[in-house]
Tab-separated table of C-alpha atoms in Angstrom:
chain	number	residue	atom	x	y	z
E	1	UNK	CA	-48.514	37.680	67.478
E	2	UNK	CA	-49.223	37.535	63.608
E	3	UNK	CA	-50.371	40.568	61.699
E	4	UNK	CA	-53.147	40.491	58.863
E	5	UNK	CA	-53.773	42.742	56.256
E	6	UNK	CA	-56.908	44.117	55.194
E	7	UNK	CA	-57.692	40.774	53.428
E	8	UNK	CA	-56.986	38.963	55.804
E	9	UNK	CA	-53.826	37.438	54.750
E	10	UNK	CA	-50.752	37.585	56.267
E	11	UNK	CA	-48.162	39.807	54.615
E	12	UNK	CA	-44.807	38.485	53.427
E	13	UNK	CA	-42.645	40.997	54.341
E	14	UNK	CA	-44.501	40.629	58.264
E	15	UNK	CA	-43.179	37.692	58.619
E	16	UNK	CA	-39.736	36.605	59.289
E	17	UNK	CA	-40.291	32.865	58.965
E	18	UNK	CA	-41.866	32.858	55.586
E	19	UNK	CA	-39.111	35.284	54.208
E	20	UNK	CA	-36.320	32.554	55.560
E	21	UNK	CA	-38.260	29.746	53.572
E	22	UNK	CA	-37.986	32.211	50.522
E	23	UNK	CA	-34.828	32.765	50.725
E	24	UNK	CA	-34.255	29.546	50.889
E	25	UNK	CA	-36.461	27.921	48.041
E	26	UNK	CA	-34.754	30.886	46.291
E	27	UNK	CA	-31.191	29.939	46.568
E	28	UNK	CA	-31.866	25.940	45.782
E	29	UNK	CA	-33.708	27.205	42.372
E	30	UNK	CA	-29.853	28.508	41.655
E	31	UNK	CA	-28.365	25.194	42.738
E	32	UNK	CA	-30.677	23.175	40.892
E	33	UNK	CA	-30.354	25.803	37.601
E	34	UNK	CA	-26.583	25.293	37.869
E	35	UNK	CA	-26.538	21.374	38.087
E	36	UNK	CA	-29.178	21.806	35.172
E	37	UNK	CA	-26.679	23.168	33.159
E	38	UNK	CA	-23.908	21.226	34.404
E	39	UNK	CA	-26.081	18.038	33.268
E	40	UNK	CA	-26.609	20.126	29.589
E	41	UNK	CA	-22.273	20.680	29.126
E	42	UNK	CA	-22.502	16.616	29.932
E	43	UNK	CA	-24.952	15.870	27.675
E	44	UNK	CA	-23.021	18.106	24.906
E	45	UNK	CA	-20.185	16.049	25.861
E	46	UNK	CA	-20.782	12.933	25.372
E	47	UNK	CA	-22.984	13.671	22.330
E	48	UNK	CA	-19.480	14.838	21.003
E	49	UNK	CA	-17.558	11.675	22.384
E	50	UNK	CA	-20.367	9.456	20.921
E	51	UNK	CA	-20.090	11.391	17.174
E	52	UNK	CA	-16.731	10.746	17.560
E	53	UNK	CA	-16.307	7.329	18.116
E	54	UNK	CA	-18.980	6.621	15.502
E	55	UNK	CA	-16.833	7.772	12.669
E	56	UNK	CA	-13.288	6.134	14.410
E	57	UNK	CA	-15.448	2.680	14.376
E	58	UNK	CA	-16.722	3.587	10.479
E	59	UNK	CA	-12.996	4.637	10.089
E	60	UNK	CA	-11.537	0.966	11.291
E	61	UNK	CA	-14.510	-1.037	9.367
E	62	UNK	CA	-12.926	0.441	6.249
E	63	UNK	CA	-9.568	0.022	7.439
E	64	UNK	CA	-10.291	-3.874	8.168
E	65	UNK	CA	-12.129	-4.112	4.865
E	66	UNK	CA	-9.061	-3.109	3.289
E	67	UNK	CA	-6.875	-5.606	4.997
E	68	UNK	CA	-8.983	-7.847	3.865
E	69	UNK	CA	-9.047	-6.844	0.405
E	70	UNK	CA	-4.700	-6.817	0.737
E	71	UNK	CA	-4.890	-10.052	2.167
E	72	UNK	CA	-7.567	-11.956	-0.378
E	73	UNK	CA	-5.620	-10.023	-2.926
E	74	UNK	CA	-1.750	-10.536	-2.337
E	75	UNK	CA	0.297	-10.239	-5.377
E	76	UNK	CA	1.636	-13.277	-6.356
E	77	UNK	CA	5.101	-11.740	-7.579
E	78	UNK	CA	5.982	-10.714	-3.701
E	79	UNK	CA	8.429	-12.748	-1.834
E	80	UNK	CA	6.746	-15.714	0.020
E	81	UNK	CA	7.704	-15.194	3.642
E	82	UNK	CA	8.524	-19.067	5.423
E	83	UNK	CA	8.296	-19.638	9.058
E	84	UNK	CA	10.947	-21.681	10.825
E	85	UNK	CA	9.764	-24.763	12.798
E	86	UNK	CA	11.571	-22.898	16.084
E	87	UNK	CA	8.347	-20.228	15.676
E	88	UNK	CA	5.644	-22.334	15.061
E	89	UNK	CA	6.548	-24.530	17.667
E	90	UNK	CA	6.751	-21.403	20.368
E	91	UNK	CA	5.631	-23.720	23.371
E	92	UNK	CA	9.465	-25.937	23.214
E	93	UNK	CA	11.342	-22.938	23.748
E	94	UNK	CA	13.066	-22.782	26.837
E	95	UNK	CA	11.960	-19.105	27.898
E	96	UNK	CA	15.235	-18.856	30.136
E	97	UNK	CA	17.647	-20.412	27.755
E	98	UNK	CA	19.157	-17.239	26.121
E	99	UNK	CA	17.936	-17.556	21.827
E	100	UNK	CA	20.794	-18.442	19.399
E	101	UNK	CA	20.702	-16.418	16.338
E	102	UNK	CA	22.488	-17.705	13.620
E	103	UNK	CA	24.636	-15.443	11.409
E	104	UNK	CA	23.907	-15.641	7.362
E	105	UNK	CA	26.196	-17.722	5.304
E	106	UNK	CA	28.835	-15.096	3.735
E	107	UNK	CA	27.340	-14.609	-0.047
E	108	UNK	CA	30.015	-15.384	-2.319
E	109	UNK	CA	31.453	-12.707	-4.998
E	110	UNK	CA	30.293	-13.129	-8.292
E	111	UNK	CA	32.978	-13.990	-10.753
E	112	UNK	CA	34.240	-11.975	-13.448
E	113	UNK	CA	31.999	-13.579	-16.213
E	114	UNK	CA	29.099	-13.113	-14.148
E	115	UNK	CA	27.219	-8.969	-14.140
E	116	UNK	CA	24.250	-7.698	-12.750
E	117	UNK	CA	21.777	-7.353	-14.864
E	118	UNK	CA	19.194	-4.124	-14.030
E	119	UNK	CA	15.735	-5.200	-13.725
E	120	UNK	CA	12.570	-3.507	-13.952
E	121	UNK	CA	11.049	-2.249	-10.573
E	122	UNK	CA	7.458	-3.299	-9.592
E	123	UNK	CA	4.618	-0.287	-10.150
E	124	UNK	CA	3.528	0.476	-6.204
E	125	UNK	CA	0.455	1.060	-5.504
E	126	UNK	CA	0.370	4.443	-5.364
E	127	UNK	CA	2.078	4.276	-9.201
E	128	UNK	CA	-0.983	2.312	-10.118
E	129	UNK	CA	-3.857	4.817	-7.920
E	130	UNK	CA	-2.264	7.846	-10.074
E	131	UNK	CA	-2.724	5.784	-13.683
E	132	UNK	CA	-5.128	7.478	-15.348
E	133	UNK	CA	-8.209	5.528	-15.956
E	134	UNK	CA	-8.886	5.204	-19.315
E	135	UNK	CA	-5.386	4.438	-20.132
E	136	UNK	CA	-5.228	1.471	-17.763
E	137	UNK	CA	-8.908	0.000	-18.281
E	138	UNK	CA	-9.946	-3.147	-16.431
E	139	UNK	CA	-5.964	-4.060	-15.932
E	140	UNK	CA	-5.546	-4.465	-12.558
E	141	UNK	CA	-2.477	-4.105	-9.932
E	142	UNK	CA	-0.971	-7.671	-10.064
E	143	UNK	CA	-1.656	-8.319	-13.961
E	144	UNK	CA	1.053	-5.449	-14.873
E	145	UNK	CA	3.173	-6.442	-12.105
E	146	UNK	CA	3.211	-10.052	-13.606
E	147	UNK	CA	4.166	-8.626	-17.101
E	148	UNK	CA	7.193	-6.738	-15.417
E	149	UNK	CA	7.598	-10.075	-13.781
E	150	UNK	CA	8.050	-11.199	-17.030
E	151	UNK	CA	9.717	-8.925	-18.497
E	152	UNK	CA	12.355	-8.906	-16.369
E	153	UNK	CA	12.576	-12.502	-16.653
E	154	UNK	CA	13.474	-12.105	-20.677
E	155	UNK	CA	15.841	-9.286	-19.956
E	156	UNK	CA	18.244	-11.830	-17.547
E	157	UNK	CA	17.681	-14.663	-20.181
E	158	UNK	CA	19.165	-12.428	-22.831
E	159	UNK	CA	21.874	-10.976	-21.161
E	160	UNK	CA	23.207	-14.433	-19.378
E	161	UNK	CA	24.066	-15.405	-23.335
E	162	UNK	CA	25.361	-12.333	-23.513
E	163	UNK	CA	27.489	-12.417	-20.860
E	164	UNK	CA	28.389	-16.028	-21.252
E	165	UNK	CA	31.468	-16.980	-22.799
E	166	UNK	CA	31.498	-17.728	-26.350
E	167	UNK	CA	33.330	-20.789	-26.363
E	168	UNK	CA	30.689	-22.872	-23.847
E	169	UNK	CA	27.596	-21.814	-26.191
E	170	UNK	CA	25.572	-23.959	-28.252
E	171	UNK	CA	24.252	-23.359	-31.136
E	172	UNK	CA	20.730	-21.944	-30.377
E	173	UNK	CA	22.108	-19.797	-28.085
E	174	UNK	CA	25.227	-18.762	-30.308
E	175	UNK	CA	22.497	-17.970	-33.027
E	176	UNK	CA	20.653	-15.406	-30.437
E	177	UNK	CA	23.663	-13.889	-29.627
E	178	UNK	CA	24.433	-12.584	-33.235
E	179	UNK	CA	21.331	-11.194	-33.068
E	180	UNK	CA	21.539	-9.501	-29.999
E	181	UNK	CA	24.177	-7.459	-31.311
E	182	UNK	CA	22.621	-7.122	-34.340
E	183	UNK	CA	20.171	-5.210	-32.983
E	184	UNK	CA	22.062	-3.350	-30.947
E	185	UNK	CA	22.324	0.455	-31.860
E	186	UNK	CA	24.534	3.878	-30.494
E	187	UNK	CA	20.645	5.221	-28.392
E	188	UNK	CA	20.648	1.542	-26.422
E	189	UNK	CA	24.773	1.423	-25.972
E	190	UNK	CA	25.103	0.477	-22.270
E	191	UNK	CA	21.479	0.410	-21.779
E	192	UNK	CA	19.308	-3.460	-21.182
E	193	UNK	CA	16.434	-3.679	-23.736
E	194	UNK	CA	14.535	-6.683	-25.325
E	195	UNK	CA	13.001	-6.427	-28.335
E	196	UNK	CA	9.171	-8.480	-29.118
E	197	UNK	CA	11.621	-11.636	-30.340
E	198	UNK	CA	12.438	-11.644	-27.248
E	199	UNK	CA	9.745	-11.950	-25.585
E	200	UNK	CA	8.440	-14.637	-27.113
E	201	UNK	CA	11.958	-16.397	-26.876
E	202	UNK	CA	11.840	-16.406	-22.918
E	203	UNK	CA	8.246	-15.519	-21.638
E	204	UNK	CA	5.190	-17.574	-22.371
E	205	UNK	CA	3.287	-13.453	-22.904
E	206	UNK	CA	1.257	-13.487	-26.043
E	207	UNK	CA	3.007	-9.696	-27.651
E	208	UNK	CA	-1.127	-8.629	-28.272
E	209	UNK	CA	-3.229	-5.457	-28.237
E	210	UNK	CA	-3.209	-5.722	-24.248
E	211	UNK	CA	0.286	-6.751	-23.805
E	212	UNK	CA	1.072	-3.347	-26.183
E	213	UNK	CA	-1.525	-1.469	-24.015
E	214	UNK	CA	0.708	-2.509	-20.499
E	215	UNK	CA	3.718	-1.232	-22.526
E	216	UNK	CA	1.891	2.317	-22.903
E	217	UNK	CA	1.571	2.347	-19.149
E	218	UNK	CA	5.001	0.792	-18.462
E	219	UNK	CA	6.378	3.915	-20.530
E	220	UNK	CA	3.710	6.376	-18.448
E	221	UNK	CA	5.364	5.124	-14.873
E	222	UNK	CA	9.154	5.438	-16.280
E	223	UNK	CA	9.342	2.153	-16.147
E	224	UNK	CA	10.869	2.139	-19.825
E	225	UNK	CA	10.982	3.831	-22.912
E	226	UNK	CA	11.355	3.187	-26.848
E	227	UNK	CA	13.494	2.885	-29.657
E	228	UNK	CA	12.855	2.698	-32.810
E	229	UNK	CA	15.290	1.950	-35.794
E	230	UNK	CA	15.579	-0.675	-38.288
E	231	UNK	CA	12.197	-2.216	-38.638
E	232	UNK	CA	12.465	-2.900	-34.465
E	233	UNK	CA	11.048	-1.440	-31.337
E	234	UNK	CA	13.702	-1.654	-28.753
E	235	UNK	CA	12.041	-1.960	-25.410
E	236	UNK	CA	14.748	0.303	-22.685
E	237	UNK	CA	14.652	-0.140	-19.138
E	238	UNK	CA	15.230	2.695	-17.587
């Protein structure tokens, strides 16, 4: 039997069925609210993941550009890697056959007349980036190392003559030998050095303003030092 209030409406507290329905609705609202909270957390997580992936993509894109730049600007002084025919035709190899590794031929011991000549190490990319902008101006990494390569060529050529037996020297080599001896000082004793005349003699470099700018960079990078005297500037390999 239903009970009506004065206004003719059913009293919620007096009807057990309505109370049960209201309780169920309240429980479902709580469940829905929890699902909405989880959904909000999931959305935040996906947004963070998307942001991280975007940053990763940008980093990879920058790395790809750097690799392409390095690929297109490989310094010419780096040794060339040669691929043997066996590696090129990899399909000709039998996967079950053990690979034979050939041992390198033993290097010949240098004779007593041969001596190791100290050469100038190439500039690294980190060193190049550390050179002040006013000093390197528009010079590139490769241009500086190309000059180092030519200076090393002059050093090796000079000391090859100095280490050569005098009896086997030509008249030109003998004249150069005497010049080299005259140019030595107490400060250069035990060190390898060249002068501008050696650069002109053994390389195709132009001893101009650009050349001296690069020498200044090499002094900055501690690749060489200068010893002056007798109207000459001696570039000592450090």
